[in-house]
């Protein structure tokens, strides 16, 4: 089995709406930071004798997306071989921690390696995007921008991970899979939220300002833009029909805690994706104090500490946590057609 690893990413300016459903090109630009400690491992073994792909390690609901990705890859490369795929993440999947980003970036990396196909980062990003839009940003380390261009989209690194030793803390409030996935959520928002056009329009300014704020390593500015961009995405989603609400009570309690920390002079800022977890940005020197404050909020299950990380890589052996998760008796085994 060939193993690829990829890290999740946090969008500071978010992708929430497609210009092209099939090719997963975005309606608006986004800018993310690849996270070092949220990792997915993807193992791929090509087996021409298999009649169906065999996907192990994901909830049943998430398997068709992986099989569609494998189908798209086969259609592109003309290689019809079915695959045995093992997936494992060192964090809760499908719960708003951008597991689809690391999953498809890792899978894209593993599948090209299994085929022995040399792929440039741009080609890898193009492939990862077929699985999940946000995955194309995880093909690069550090700070990454993805924006629509005429008839498609382009993804490119804007600064390496060494550019800024930012602390990114994840306050986990619930580990249960979310009810409405991102693809469905953004589709519903675009189709029925009266605020969707305003969301896309305001994202243009957010992206331009975020680019400058990241380049200047200006935490106050990055944080302010990230918070307003996140709130606008969620406001647009809440106004969809039927409405979308990704938050738990503890999500709001963490937002209030972050604002309270700021009022006390501690520079911390939040962002939330399509789930109840809250990601908090702060300076490395403040991270111990911010972790303690987040952990004290009722309903916070744990706090994961992260920082800007690397792009995907092929490894000779999977990390130790893969065996534990995938081979546990309770692990799901699913065969999809
Ligand atoms: C809220 O990339 O998971 O995390 O392209 O339909 O697979 P699909 O969606 P996905 O959406 C991510 C949405 C987000 C914001 C972001 O990461 O930019």
mmCIF file of C-alpha atoms and ligand atoms in Angstrom:
data_model
loop_
_atom_site.group_PDB
_atom_site.id
_atom_site.type_symbol
_atom_site.label_atom_id
_atom_site.label_comp_id
_atom_site.label_asym_id
_atom_site.label_seq_id
_atom_site.Cartn_x
_atom_site.Cartn_y
_atom_site.Cartn_z
ATOM 1 C CA UNK A 1 0.000 0.000 0.000
ATOM 2 C CA UNK A 2 1.257 3.494 -0.866
ATOM 3 C CA UNK A 3 0.642 6.087 1.844
ATOM 4 C CA UNK A 4 0.073 9.804 1.438
ATOM 5 C CA UNK A 5 -0.327 12.261 4.290
ATOM 6 C CA UNK A 6 -1.939 15.676 4.101
ATOM 7 C CA UNK A 7 -2.908 18.338 6.598
ATOM 8 C CA UNK A 8 -6.212 20.053 7.030
ATOM 9 C CA UNK A 9 -6.512 23.790 6.484
ATOM 10 C CA UNK A 10 -8.395 26.663 8.059
ATOM 11 C CA UNK A 11 -9.946 29.203 5.698
ATOM 12 C CA UNK A 12 -9.413 32.744 7.011
ATOM 13 C CA UNK A 13 -11.576 33.917 4.106
ATOM 14 C CA UNK A 14 -14.029 31.185 3.258
ATOM 15 C CA UNK A 15 -15.226 29.257 0.237
ATOM 16 C CA UNK A 16 -18.986 28.866 0.480
ATOM 17 C CA UNK A 17 -20.602 28.547 -2.944
ATOM 18 C CA UNK A 18 -19.633 27.131 -6.319
ATOM 19 C CA UNK A 19 -19.502 28.656 -9.771
ATOM 20 C CA UNK A 20 -19.326 25.138 -11.239
ATOM 21 C CA UNK A 21 -20.851 22.240 -9.279
ATOM 22 C CA UNK A 22 -19.244 19.451 -11.299
ATOM 23 C CA UNK A 23 -15.677 20.748 -11.481
ATOM 24 C CA UNK A 24 -15.970 22.346 -8.004
ATOM 25 C CA UNK A 25 -14.760 25.777 -9.033
ATOM 26 C CA UNK A 26 -15.579 28.380 -6.371
ATOM 27 C CA UNK A 27 -17.893 31.365 -6.728
ATOM 28 C CA UNK A 28 -15.557 33.465 -4.578
ATOM 29 C CA UNK A 29 -11.922 33.525 -3.547
ATOM 30 C CA UNK A 30 -10.644 32.060 -0.273
ATOM 31 C CA UNK A 31 -7.417 32.192 1.706
ATOM 32 C CA UNK A 32 -6.343 29.495 4.144
ATOM 33 C CA UNK A 33 -3.581 28.381 6.415
ATOM 34 C CA UNK A 34 -2.545 24.734 6.269
ATOM 35 C CA UNK A 35 -2.527 23.259 9.798
ATOM 36 C CA UNK A 36 0.346 21.144 11.044
ATOM 37 C CA UNK A 37 -1.364 18.925 13.610
ATOM 38 C CA UNK A 38 -4.599 17.864 11.875
ATOM 39 C CA UNK A 39 -3.502 15.070 9.570
ATOM 40 C CA UNK A 40 -5.173 12.502 7.330
ATOM 41 C CA UNK A 41 -3.357 9.414 6.090
ATOM 42 C CA UNK A 42 -4.567 7.791 2.860
ATOM 43 C CA UNK A 43 -3.345 4.364 1.793
ATOM 44 C CA UNK A 44 -3.955 3.212 -1.788
ATOM 45 C CA UNK A 45 -3.388 -0.184 -3.314
ATOM 46 C CA UNK A 46 -4.369 -0.712 -6.934
ATOM 47 C CA UNK A 47 -5.865 -4.129 -7.577
ATOM 48 C CA UNK A 48 -7.098 -4.956 -11.101
ATOM 49 C CA UNK A 49 -8.842 -8.060 -9.731
ATOM 50 C CA UNK A 50 -11.192 -5.965 -7.563
ATOM 51 C CA UNK A 51 -14.649 -5.470 -9.043
ATOM 52 C CA UNK A 52 -15.415 -2.585 -6.731
ATOM 53 C CA UNK A 53 -13.367 -0.068 -4.819
ATOM 54 C CA UNK A 54 -12.881 -0.990 -1.194
ATOM 55 C CA UNK A 55 -12.896 1.994 1.139
ATOM 56 C CA UNK A 56 -12.117 1.531 4.804
ATOM 57 C CA UNK A 57 -12.074 4.071 7.598
ATOM 58 C CA UNK A 58 -14.855 6.557 6.888
ATOM 59 C CA UNK A 59 -18.506 6.787 7.986
ATOM 60 C CA UNK A 60 -20.770 5.075 5.381
ATOM 61 C CA UNK A 61 -22.245 8.434 4.386
ATOM 62 C CA UNK A 62 -18.836 9.741 3.301
ATOM 63 C CA UNK A 63 -17.864 6.769 1.107
ATOM 64 C CA UNK A 64 -19.708 7.686 -2.139
ATOM 65 C CA UNK A 65 -17.676 10.924 -2.332
ATOM 66 C CA UNK A 66 -14.450 8.886 -2.252
ATOM 67 C CA UNK A 67 -15.725 6.479 -4.915
ATOM 68 C CA UNK A 68 -16.777 9.435 -7.126
ATOM 69 C CA UNK A 69 -13.286 10.839 -6.715
ATOM 70 C CA UNK A 70 -11.731 7.503 -7.757
ATOM 71 C CA UNK A 71 -14.106 7.363 -10.743
ATOM 72 C CA UNK A 72 -13.114 10.898 -11.765
ATOM 73 C CA UNK A 73 -9.439 9.964 -11.470
ATOM 74 C CA UNK A 74 -9.947 6.866 -13.637
ATOM 75 C CA UNK A 75 -11.888 8.857 -16.220
ATOM 76 C CA UNK A 76 -9.034 11.387 -16.372
ATOM 77 C CA UNK A 77 -6.116 8.996 -16.552
ATOM 78 C CA UNK A 78 -7.766 6.157 -18.473
ATOM 79 C CA UNK A 79 -6.538 3.695 -15.853
ATOM 80 C CA UNK A 80 -9.500 1.533 -14.893
ATOM 81 C CA UNK A 81 -7.980 -0.322 -11.965
ATOM 82 C CA UNK A 82 -10.087 -0.461 -8.800
ATOM 83 C CA UNK A 83 -8.423 0.381 -5.536
ATOM 84 C CA UNK A 84 -8.248 -0.626 -1.928
ATOM 85 C CA UNK A 85 -8.272 2.608 0.065
ATOM 86 C CA UNK A 86 -7.612 3.098 3.769
ATOM 87 C CA UNK A 87 -8.296 6.467 5.352
ATOM 88 C CA UNK A 88 -7.576 7.622 8.829
ATOM 89 C CA UNK A 89 -7.441 11.039 10.463
ATOM 90 C CA UNK A 90 -5.928 11.951 13.818
ATOM 91 C CA UNK A 91 -8.967 14.162 14.581
ATOM 92 C CA UNK A 92 -12.789 13.786 14.415
ATOM 93 C CA UNK A 93 -13.958 13.471 10.801
ATOM 94 C CA UNK A 94 -17.030 15.098 9.254
ATOM 95 C CA UNK A 95 -17.458 17.387 12.259
ATOM 96 C CA UNK A 96 -16.429 20.748 10.842
ATOM 97 C CA UNK A 97 -12.692 20.245 11.128
ATOM 98 C CA UNK A 98 -12.163 20.272 7.363
ATOM 99 C CA UNK A 99 -11.456 16.554 7.206
ATOM 100 C CA UNK A 100 -12.506 16.463 3.559
ATOM 101 C CA UNK A 101 -9.658 18.870 2.736
ATOM 102 C CA UNK A 102 -6.965 16.659 4.266
ATOM 103 C CA UNK A 103 -8.677 13.461 3.086
ATOM 104 C CA UNK A 104 -8.725 14.383 -0.601
ATOM 105 C CA UNK A 105 -5.320 16.045 -0.585
ATOM 106 C CA UNK A 106 -3.859 12.867 0.976
ATOM 107 C CA UNK A 107 -5.801 10.639 -1.395
ATOM 108 C CA UNK A 108 -4.724 12.642 -4.456
ATOM 109 C CA UNK A 109 -1.118 12.369 -3.297
ATOM 110 C CA UNK A 110 -1.384 8.619 -2.625
ATOM 111 C CA UNK A 111 -3.165 7.756 -5.854
ATOM 112 C CA UNK A 112 -0.718 9.534 -8.156
ATOM 113 C CA UNK A 113 2.129 7.870 -6.256
ATOM 114 C CA UNK A 114 0.441 4.453 -6.543
ATOM 115 C CA UNK A 115 0.214 4.979 -10.305
ATOM 116 C CA UNK A 116 3.754 6.335 -10.501
ATOM 117 C CA UNK A 117 2.403 9.473 -12.195
ATOM 118 C CA UNK A 118 4.597 12.546 -11.679
ATOM 119 C CA UNK A 119 2.342 15.431 -10.704
ATOM 120 C CA UNK A 120 3.164 19.097 -10.224
ATOM 121 C CA UNK A 121 1.532 20.802 -7.209
ATOM 122 C CA UNK A 122 -0.906 22.502 -9.602
ATOM 123 C CA UNK A 123 -1.903 19.118 -11.073
ATOM 124 C CA UNK A 124 -2.253 17.613 -7.619
ATOM 125 C CA UNK A 125 -4.426 20.550 -6.547
ATOM 126 C CA UNK A 126 -6.582 20.122 -9.638
ATOM 127 C CA UNK A 127 -7.077 16.472 -8.741
ATOM 128 C CA UNK A 128 -7.693 17.040 -5.008
ATOM 129 C CA UNK A 129 -10.345 19.654 -5.882
ATOM 130 C CA UNK A 130 -12.389 16.955 -7.643
ATOM 131 C CA UNK A 131 -12.859 15.323 -4.239
ATOM 132 C CA UNK A 132 -13.488 18.478 -2.237
ATOM 133 C CA UNK A 133 -12.959 22.105 -3.167
ATOM 134 C CA UNK A 134 -11.094 23.047 0.005
ATOM 135 C CA UNK A 135 -8.695 20.103 -0.543
ATOM 136 C CA UNK A 136 -6.899 21.978 -3.319
ATOM 137 C CA UNK A 137 -5.616 24.454 -0.713
ATOM 138 C CA UNK A 138 -4.147 21.606 1.398
ATOM 139 C CA UNK A 139 -1.880 20.712 -1.526
ATOM 140 C CA UNK A 140 0.348 23.575 -0.392
ATOM 141 C CA UNK A 141 1.841 24.319 2.998
ATOM 142 C CA UNK A 142 1.659 27.694 4.733
ATOM 143 C CA UNK A 143 -0.789 30.348 3.512
ATOM 144 C CA UNK A 144 -2.729 29.550 0.346
ATOM 145 C CA UNK A 145 -5.131 31.437 -1.906
ATOM 146 C CA UNK A 146 -7.734 29.858 -4.185
ATOM 147 C CA UNK A 147 -9.762 32.096 -6.465
ATOM 148 C CA UNK A 148 -12.065 31.842 -9.430
ATOM 149 C CA UNK A 149 -10.752 32.773 -12.871
ATOM 150 C CA UNK A 150 -12.649 32.774 -16.143
ATOM 151 C CA UNK A 151 -13.870 29.212 -16.701
ATOM 152 C CA UNK A 152 -12.091 27.739 -13.681
ATOM 153 C CA UNK A 153 -10.005 28.540 -10.649
ATOM 154 C CA UNK A 154 -6.400 28.897 -9.568
ATOM 155 C CA UNK A 155 -4.750 27.922 -6.301
ATOM 156 C CA UNK A 156 -1.361 29.215 -5.218
ATOM 157 C CA UNK A 157 0.732 29.577 -2.085
ATOM 158 C CA UNK A 158 0.983 33.167 -0.846
ATOM 159 C CA UNK A 159 3.491 32.621 1.995
ATOM 160 C CA UNK A 160 5.384 29.602 3.371
ATOM 161 C CA UNK A 161 4.685 28.249 6.859
ATOM 162 C CA UNK A 162 7.855 29.944 8.169
ATOM 163 C CA UNK A 163 6.347 33.318 7.270
ATOM 164 C CA UNK A 164 4.378 33.511 10.506
ATOM 165 C CA UNK A 165 4.516 31.464 13.698
ATOM 166 C CA UNK A 166 0.828 31.890 14.384
ATOM 167 C CA UNK A 167 -0.930 29.724 16.968
ATOM 168 C CA UNK A 168 -4.157 28.149 15.712
ATOM 169 C CA UNK A 169 -6.129 26.502 18.498
ATOM 170 C CA UNK A 170 -9.165 24.322 17.887
ATOM 171 C CA UNK A 171 -11.803 24.256 20.608
ATOM 172 C CA UNK A 172 -13.671 20.999 19.964
ATOM 173 C CA UNK A 173 -17.245 21.274 21.204
ATOM 174 C CA UNK A 174 -18.749 18.154 19.647
ATOM 175 C CA UNK A 175 -17.266 15.117 17.946
ATOM 176 C CA UNK A 176 -20.463 13.946 16.346
ATOM 177 C CA UNK A 177 -20.682 14.112 12.528
ATOM 178 C CA UNK A 178 -22.639 17.117 11.316
ATOM 179 C CA UNK A 179 -26.136 16.735 9.853
ATOM 180 C CA UNK A 180 -25.664 18.765 6.674
ATOM 181 C CA UNK A 181 -22.326 18.510 4.867
ATOM 182 C CA UNK A 182 -20.568 21.479 3.284
ATOM 183 C CA UNK A 183 -21.462 20.593 -0.327
ATOM 184 C CA UNK A 184 -25.167 20.426 0.471
ATOM 185 C CA UNK A 185 -24.984 23.416 2.821
ATOM 186 C CA UNK A 186 -23.369 25.761 0.318
ATOM 187 C CA UNK A 187 -25.699 24.594 -2.448
ATOM 188 C CA UNK A 188 -28.715 25.319 -0.286
ATOM 189 C CA UNK A 189 -27.332 28.720 0.726
ATOM 190 C CA UNK A 190 -26.718 29.700 -2.905
ATOM 191 C CA UNK A 191 -30.160 28.519 -3.971
ATOM 192 C CA UNK A 192 -32.267 29.983 -1.185
ATOM 193 C CA UNK A 193 -30.490 32.540 1.014
ATOM 194 C CA UNK A 194 -31.379 36.150 0.181
ATOM 195 C CA UNK A 195 -27.975 37.065 1.658
ATOM 196 C CA UNK A 196 -25.935 34.876 -0.691
ATOM 197 C CA UNK A 197 -25.214 37.610 -3.293
ATOM 198 C CA UNK A 198 -24.076 39.964 -0.508
ATOM 199 C CA UNK A 199 -21.881 37.184 0.932
ATOM 200 C CA UNK A 200 -20.118 36.662 -2.408
ATOM 201 C CA UNK A 201 -19.767 40.407 -2.975
ATOM 202 C CA UNK A 202 -18.319 41.175 0.457
ATOM 203 C CA UNK A 203 -15.854 38.298 0.059
ATOM 204 C CA UNK A 204 -14.038 40.228 -2.677
ATOM 205 C CA UNK A 205 -13.000 42.961 -0.222
ATOM 206 C CA UNK A 206 -12.262 40.419 2.525
ATOM 207 C CA UNK A 207 -9.872 38.522 0.253
ATOM 208 C CA UNK A 208 -8.021 41.616 -0.936
ATOM 209 C CA UNK A 209 -7.635 42.913 2.633
ATOM 210 C CA UNK A 210 -6.685 39.492 4.017
ATOM 211 C CA UNK A 211 -3.893 39.126 1.460
ATOM 212 C CA UNK A 212 -2.314 42.361 2.713
ATOM 213 C CA UNK A 213 -2.885 41.541 6.394
ATOM 214 C CA UNK A 214 -1.240 38.094 6.071
ATOM 215 C CA UNK A 215 1.704 39.581 4.174
ATOM 216 C CA UNK A 216 2.119 42.139 6.998
ATOM 217 C CA UNK A 217 1.652 39.480 9.746
ATOM 218 C CA UNK A 218 -0.907 41.843 11.251
ATOM 219 C CA UNK A 219 -2.837 39.676 13.732
ATOM 220 C CA UNK A 220 -5.401 42.348 14.597
ATOM 221 C CA UNK A 221 -6.245 42.906 10.972
ATOM 222 C CA UNK A 222 -6.243 39.194 10.015
ATOM 223 C CA UNK A 223 -8.409 38.397 13.019
ATOM 224 C CA UNK A 224 -10.929 41.142 12.360
ATOM 225 C CA UNK A 225 -11.368 40.122 8.715
ATOM 226 C CA UNK A 226 -11.523 36.402 9.600
ATOM 227 C CA UNK A 227 -14.241 36.980 12.222
ATOM 228 C CA UNK A 228 -16.434 39.133 10.010
ATOM 229 C CA UNK A 229 -15.986 36.775 7.042
ATOM 230 C CA UNK A 230 -16.940 33.781 9.191
ATOM 231 C CA UNK A 231 -19.988 35.540 10.636
ATOM 232 C CA UNK A 232 -21.163 36.583 7.169
ATOM 233 C CA UNK A 233 -20.833 33.028 5.851
ATOM 234 C CA UNK A 234 -22.864 31.688 8.768
ATOM 235 C CA UNK A 235 -25.423 34.511 8.481
ATOM 236 C CA UNK A 236 -25.960 33.632 4.823
ATOM 237 C CA UNK A 237 -26.298 29.931 5.747
ATOM 238 C CA UNK A 238 -28.718 30.651 8.618
ATOM 239 C CA UNK A 239 -30.924 32.576 6.197
ATOM 240 C CA UNK A 240 -31.198 29.605 3.804
ATOM 241 C CA UNK A 241 -34.428 27.699 3.413
ATOM 242 C CA UNK A 242 -34.557 25.378 5.322
ATOM 243 C CA UNK A 243 -32.097 27.205 7.598
ATOM 244 C CA UNK A 244 -28.640 25.888 8.397
ATOM 245 C CA UNK A 245 -27.239 26.117 11.887
ATOM 246 C CA UNK A 246 -23.868 24.486 12.446
ATOM 247 C CA UNK A 247 -23.295 25.747 15.979
ATOM 248 C CA UNK A 248 -23.820 24.188 19.403
ATOM 249 C CA UNK A 249 -24.421 26.213 22.576
ATOM 250 C CA UNK A 250 -20.727 25.781 23.405
ATOM 251 C CA UNK A 251 -19.786 27.306 20.030
ATOM 252 C CA UNK A 252 -21.404 30.583 21.088
ATOM 253 C CA UNK A 253 -19.879 30.324 24.564
ATOM 254 C CA UNK A 254 -16.417 30.096 22.936
ATOM 255 C CA UNK A 255 -17.138 33.131 20.711
ATOM 256 C CA UNK A 256 -18.026 35.095 23.848
ATOM 257 C CA UNK A 257 -14.917 33.872 25.639
ATOM 258 C CA UNK A 258 -12.731 35.048 22.733
ATOM 259 C CA UNK A 259 -14.369 38.487 22.837
ATOM 260 C CA UNK A 260 -13.913 38.574 26.621
ATOM 261 C CA UNK A 261 -10.196 37.755 26.225
ATOM 262 C CA UNK A 262 -9.851 40.620 23.758
ATOM 263 C CA UNK A 263 -11.606 43.017 26.121
ATOM 264 C CA UNK A 264 -8.960 41.983 28.689
ATOM 265 C CA UNK A 265 -6.185 42.816 26.235
ATOM 266 C CA UNK A 266 -5.373 39.332 24.895
ATOM 267 C CA UNK A 267 -5.330 39.339 21.079
ATOM 268 C CA UNK A 268 -7.369 36.242 20.124
ATOM 269 C CA UNK A 269 -9.741 35.908 17.153
ATOM 270 C CA UNK A 270 -12.079 33.120 16.025
ATOM 271 C CA UNK A 271 -13.203 31.427 12.851
ATOM 272 C CA UNK A 272 -15.764 28.644 12.431
ATOM 273 C CA UNK A 273 -16.317 26.317 9.465
ATOM 274 C CA UNK A 274 -19.376 24.217 8.681
ATOM 275 C CA UNK A 275 -19.523 22.662 12.125
ATOM 276 C CA UNK A 276 -19.547 23.507 15.830
ATOM 277 C CA UNK A 277 -15.779 23.687 16.478
ATOM 278 C CA UNK A 278 -14.147 27.076 16.988
ATOM 279 C CA UNK A 279 -10.663 27.801 15.660
ATOM 280 C CA UNK A 280 -8.853 30.559 17.530
ATOM 281 C CA UNK A 281 -5.895 32.558 16.231
ATOM 282 C CA UNK A 282 -3.379 34.151 18.573
ATOM 283 C CA UNK A 283 0.322 34.896 18.956
ATOM 284 C CA UNK A 284 2.489 31.919 19.971
ATOM 285 C CA UNK A 285 3.443 33.661 23.253
ATOM 286 C CA UNK A 286 -0.222 33.964 24.228
ATOM 287 C CA UNK A 287 -1.226 30.420 23.326
ATOM 288 C CA UNK A 288 -0.898 28.860 26.810
ATOM 289 C CA UNK A 289 -3.208 31.505 28.305
ATOM 290 C CA UNK A 290 -5.700 31.182 25.429
ATOM 291 C CA UNK A 291 -5.721 27.349 25.608
ATOM 292 C CA UNK A 292 -6.470 27.534 29.347
ATOM 293 C CA UNK A 293 -9.299 30.026 28.758
ATOM 294 C CA UNK A 294 -10.864 27.922 25.977
ATOM 295 C CA UNK A 295 -10.591 24.704 27.997
ATOM 296 C CA UNK A 296 -12.466 26.399 30.858
ATOM 297 C CA UNK A 297 -15.577 26.984 28.709
ATOM 298 C CA UNK A 298 -18.407 24.560 29.568
ATOM 299 C CA UNK A 299 -18.973 22.198 26.631
ATOM 300 C CA UNK A 300 -15.434 22.341 25.258
ATOM 301 C CA UNK A 301 -14.339 18.709 24.968
ATOM 302 C CA UNK A 302 -10.674 19.418 24.199
ATOM 303 C CA UNK A 303 -8.383 21.964 22.616
ATOM 304 C CA UNK A 304 -6.079 20.951 19.748
ATOM 305 C CA UNK A 305 -2.997 23.125 19.274
ATOM 306 C CA UNK A 306 -1.750 23.787 15.797
ATOM 307 C CA UNK A 307 0.382 26.106 13.687
ATOM 308 C CA UNK A 308 1.069 26.644 9.975
ATOM 309 C CA UNK A 309 2.070 23.302 8.433
ATOM 310 C CA UNK A 310 3.306 21.510 5.327
ATOM 311 C CA UNK A 311 1.718 20.271 2.126
ATOM 312 C CA UNK A 312 1.197 16.565 1.316
ATOM 313 C CA UNK A 313 3.928 13.957 1.324
ATOM 314 C CA UNK A 314 4.387 10.243 0.580
ATOM 315 C CA UNK A 315 5.607 8.181 3.516
ATOM 316 C CA UNK A 316 7.096 4.676 3.654
ATOM 317 C CA UNK A 317 5.084 3.730 6.743
ATOM 318 C CA UNK A 318 1.759 5.130 7.985
ATOM 319 C CA UNK A 319 1.888 6.970 11.328
ATOM 320 C CA UNK A 320 1.231 4.809 14.419
ATOM 321 C CA UNK A 321 -2.264 6.239 14.962
ATOM 322 C CA UNK A 322 -3.456 4.841 11.609
ATOM 323 C CA UNK A 323 -3.215 1.223 12.728
ATOM 324 C CA UNK A 324 -5.019 1.945 15.955
ATOM 325 C CA UNK A 325 -7.955 3.643 14.267
ATOM 326 C CA UNK A 326 -8.298 1.512 11.141
ATOM 327 C CA UNK A 327 -7.775 -1.892 12.722
ATOM 328 C CA UNK A 328 -9.860 -1.278 15.825
ATOM 329 C CA UNK A 329 -12.763 -3.786 16.034
ATOM 330 C CA UNK A 330 -15.293 -0.972 15.841
ATOM 331 C CA UNK A 331 -13.751 0.488 12.692
ATOM 332 C CA UNK A 332 -16.157 0.658 9.817
ATOM 333 C CA UNK A 333 -15.472 -1.448 6.796
ATOM 334 C CA UNK A 334 -17.430 -0.606 3.720
ATOM 335 C CA UNK A 335 -17.404 -1.764 0.168
ATOM 336 C CA UNK A 336 -18.883 0.678 -2.268
ATOM 337 C CA UNK A 337 -19.734 0.132 -5.897
HETATM 338 C C1 LIG B 1 -16.866 26.016 5.454
HETATM 339 O O1 LIG B 1 -14.490 21.865 0.470
HETATM 340 O O2 LIG B 1 -15.874 20.563 2.117
HETATM 341 O O3 LIG B 1 -14.889 24.702 5.293
HETATM 342 O O4 LIG B 1 -16.130 21.399 -2.333
HETATM 343 O O5 LIG B 1 -18.434 20.713 -1.731
HETATM 344 O O6 LIG B 1 -16.513 19.302 -1.016
HETATM 345 P P1 LIG B 1 -17.000 20.702 -1.333
HETATM 346 O O7 LIG B 1 -16.946 21.520 0.045
HETATM 347 P P2 LIG B 1 -15.797 21.672 1.123
HETATM 348 O O8 LIG B 1 -16.255 23.049 1.833
HETATM 349 C C2 LIG B 1 -15.507 23.719 2.787
HETATM 350 C C3 LIG B 1 -16.313 24.856 3.352
HETATM 351 C C4 LIG B 1 -15.721 25.562 4.541
HETATM 352 C C5 LIG B 1 -14.974 26.817 4.142
HETATM 353 C C6 LIG B 1 -13.614 26.634 3.529
HETATM 354 O O9 LIG B 1 -12.899 25.662 3.848
HETATM 355 O O10 LIG B 1 -13.222 27.523 2.749
#
